[in-house]
mmCIF file of C-alpha atoms in Angstrom:
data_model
loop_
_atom_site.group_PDB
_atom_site.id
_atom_site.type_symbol
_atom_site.label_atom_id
_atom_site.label_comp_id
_atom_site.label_asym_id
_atom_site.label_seq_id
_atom_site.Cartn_x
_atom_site.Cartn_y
_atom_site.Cartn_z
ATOM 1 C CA UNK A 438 -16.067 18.628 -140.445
ATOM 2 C CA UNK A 439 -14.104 19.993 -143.483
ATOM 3 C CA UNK A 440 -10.070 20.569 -143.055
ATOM 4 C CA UNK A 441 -8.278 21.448 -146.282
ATOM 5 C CA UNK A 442 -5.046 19.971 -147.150
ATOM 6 C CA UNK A 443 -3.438 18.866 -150.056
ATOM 7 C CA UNK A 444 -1.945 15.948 -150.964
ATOM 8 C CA UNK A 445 1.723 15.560 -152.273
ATOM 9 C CA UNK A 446 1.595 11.819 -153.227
ATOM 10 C CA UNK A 447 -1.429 10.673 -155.112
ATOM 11 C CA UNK A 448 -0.256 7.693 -156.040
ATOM 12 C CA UNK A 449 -0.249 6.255 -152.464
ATOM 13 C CA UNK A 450 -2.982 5.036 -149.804
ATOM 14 C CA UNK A 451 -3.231 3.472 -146.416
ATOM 15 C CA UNK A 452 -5.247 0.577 -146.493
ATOM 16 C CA UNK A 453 -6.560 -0.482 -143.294
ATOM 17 C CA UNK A 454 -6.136 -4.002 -142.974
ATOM 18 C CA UNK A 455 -7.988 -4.247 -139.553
ATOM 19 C CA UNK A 456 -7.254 -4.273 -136.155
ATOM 20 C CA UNK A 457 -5.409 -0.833 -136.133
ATOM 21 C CA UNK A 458 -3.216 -1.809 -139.141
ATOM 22 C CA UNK A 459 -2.702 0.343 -142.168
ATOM 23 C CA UNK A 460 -0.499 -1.039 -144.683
ATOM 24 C CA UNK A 461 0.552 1.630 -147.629
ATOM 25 C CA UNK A 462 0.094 0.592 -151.440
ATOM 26 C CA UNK A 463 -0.436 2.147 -154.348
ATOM 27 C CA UNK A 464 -3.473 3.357 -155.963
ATOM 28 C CA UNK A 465 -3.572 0.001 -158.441
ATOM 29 C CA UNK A 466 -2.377 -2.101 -155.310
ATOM 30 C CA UNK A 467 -5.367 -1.269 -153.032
ATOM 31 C CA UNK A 468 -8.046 -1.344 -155.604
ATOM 32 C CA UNK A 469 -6.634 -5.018 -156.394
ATOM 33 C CA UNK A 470 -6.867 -5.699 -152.924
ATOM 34 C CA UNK A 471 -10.344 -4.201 -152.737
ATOM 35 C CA UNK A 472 -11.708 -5.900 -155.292
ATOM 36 C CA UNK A 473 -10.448 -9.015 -153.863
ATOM 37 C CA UNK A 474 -12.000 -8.324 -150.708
ATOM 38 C CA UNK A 475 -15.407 -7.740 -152.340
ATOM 39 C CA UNK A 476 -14.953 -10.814 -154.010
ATOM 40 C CA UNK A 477 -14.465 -12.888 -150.521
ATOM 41 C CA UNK A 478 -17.120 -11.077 -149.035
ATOM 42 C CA UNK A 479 -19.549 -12.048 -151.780
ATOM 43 C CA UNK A 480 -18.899 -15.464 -151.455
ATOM 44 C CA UNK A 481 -19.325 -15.979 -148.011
ATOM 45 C CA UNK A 482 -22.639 -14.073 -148.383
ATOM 46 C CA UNK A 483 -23.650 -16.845 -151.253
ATOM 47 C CA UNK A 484 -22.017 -19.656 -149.045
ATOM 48 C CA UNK A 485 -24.906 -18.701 -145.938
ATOM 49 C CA UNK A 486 -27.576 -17.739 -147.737
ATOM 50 C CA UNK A 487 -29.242 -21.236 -147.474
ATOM 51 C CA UNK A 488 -28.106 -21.211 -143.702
ATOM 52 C CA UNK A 489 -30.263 -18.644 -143.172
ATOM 53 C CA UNK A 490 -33.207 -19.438 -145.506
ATOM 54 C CA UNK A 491 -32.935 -22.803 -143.190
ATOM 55 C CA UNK A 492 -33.089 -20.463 -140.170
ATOM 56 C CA UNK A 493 -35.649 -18.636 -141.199
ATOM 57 C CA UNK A 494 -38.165 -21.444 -141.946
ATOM 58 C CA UNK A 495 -37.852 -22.988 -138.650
ATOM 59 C CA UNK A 496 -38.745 -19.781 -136.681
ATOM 60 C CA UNK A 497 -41.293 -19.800 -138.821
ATOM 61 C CA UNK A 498 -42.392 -23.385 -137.918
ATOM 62 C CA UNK A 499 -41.256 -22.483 -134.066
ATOM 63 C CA UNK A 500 -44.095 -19.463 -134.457
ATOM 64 C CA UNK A 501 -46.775 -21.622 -135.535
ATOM 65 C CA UNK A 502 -46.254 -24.200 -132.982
ATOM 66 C CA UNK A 503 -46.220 -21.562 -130.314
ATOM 67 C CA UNK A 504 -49.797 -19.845 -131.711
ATOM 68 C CA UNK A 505 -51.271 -23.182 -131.944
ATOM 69 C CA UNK A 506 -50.296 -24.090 -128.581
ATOM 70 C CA UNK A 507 -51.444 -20.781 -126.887
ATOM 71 C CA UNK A 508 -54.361 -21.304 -128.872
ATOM 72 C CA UNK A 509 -55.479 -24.764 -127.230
#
C-alpha cells in the first residue's frame, strides 16, 4: 500500500527497541545502535555455530543407528 506524506524532521527516527517500545534518536544515534546490534547478533551466531555442527552430527549418527536397526 502506498500513502504519501512528507516528512518535516529528517533528522529523527523511532527505533523499535522491542516489545512495543520505540525510543526516538537521531539519524547518527540509531545507525550506532544498529550497527551495534548487528554486531551482537553476529556474535551469538559465531558463539552456536559449533552447538549446532555438534547437533547436527549426532542426528546424523541417531539416523544411521535407526537404518541399521530397521535393517536387522
Amino acid at each position: 500500500m502506498y500513502v504519501p506524506g512528507k516528512l518535516h524532521d529528517v533528522e529523527h527516527v523511532l527505533i523499535d527497541v522491542g516489545t512495543g517500545y520505540y525510543v526516538e534518536k537521531t539519524a547518527e544515534d540509531a545507525k550506532d545502535f544498529f550497527k551495534r546490534k548487528i554486531d551482537f547478533l553476529t556474535k551469538q551466531m559465531e558463539k552456536i555455530q559449533p552447538a549446532l555442527q555438534e547437533k547436527h552430527a549426532m542426528k546424523q549418527a541417531v539416523m544411521e543407528m535407526m537404518s541399521q536397526k530397521i535393517q536387522q
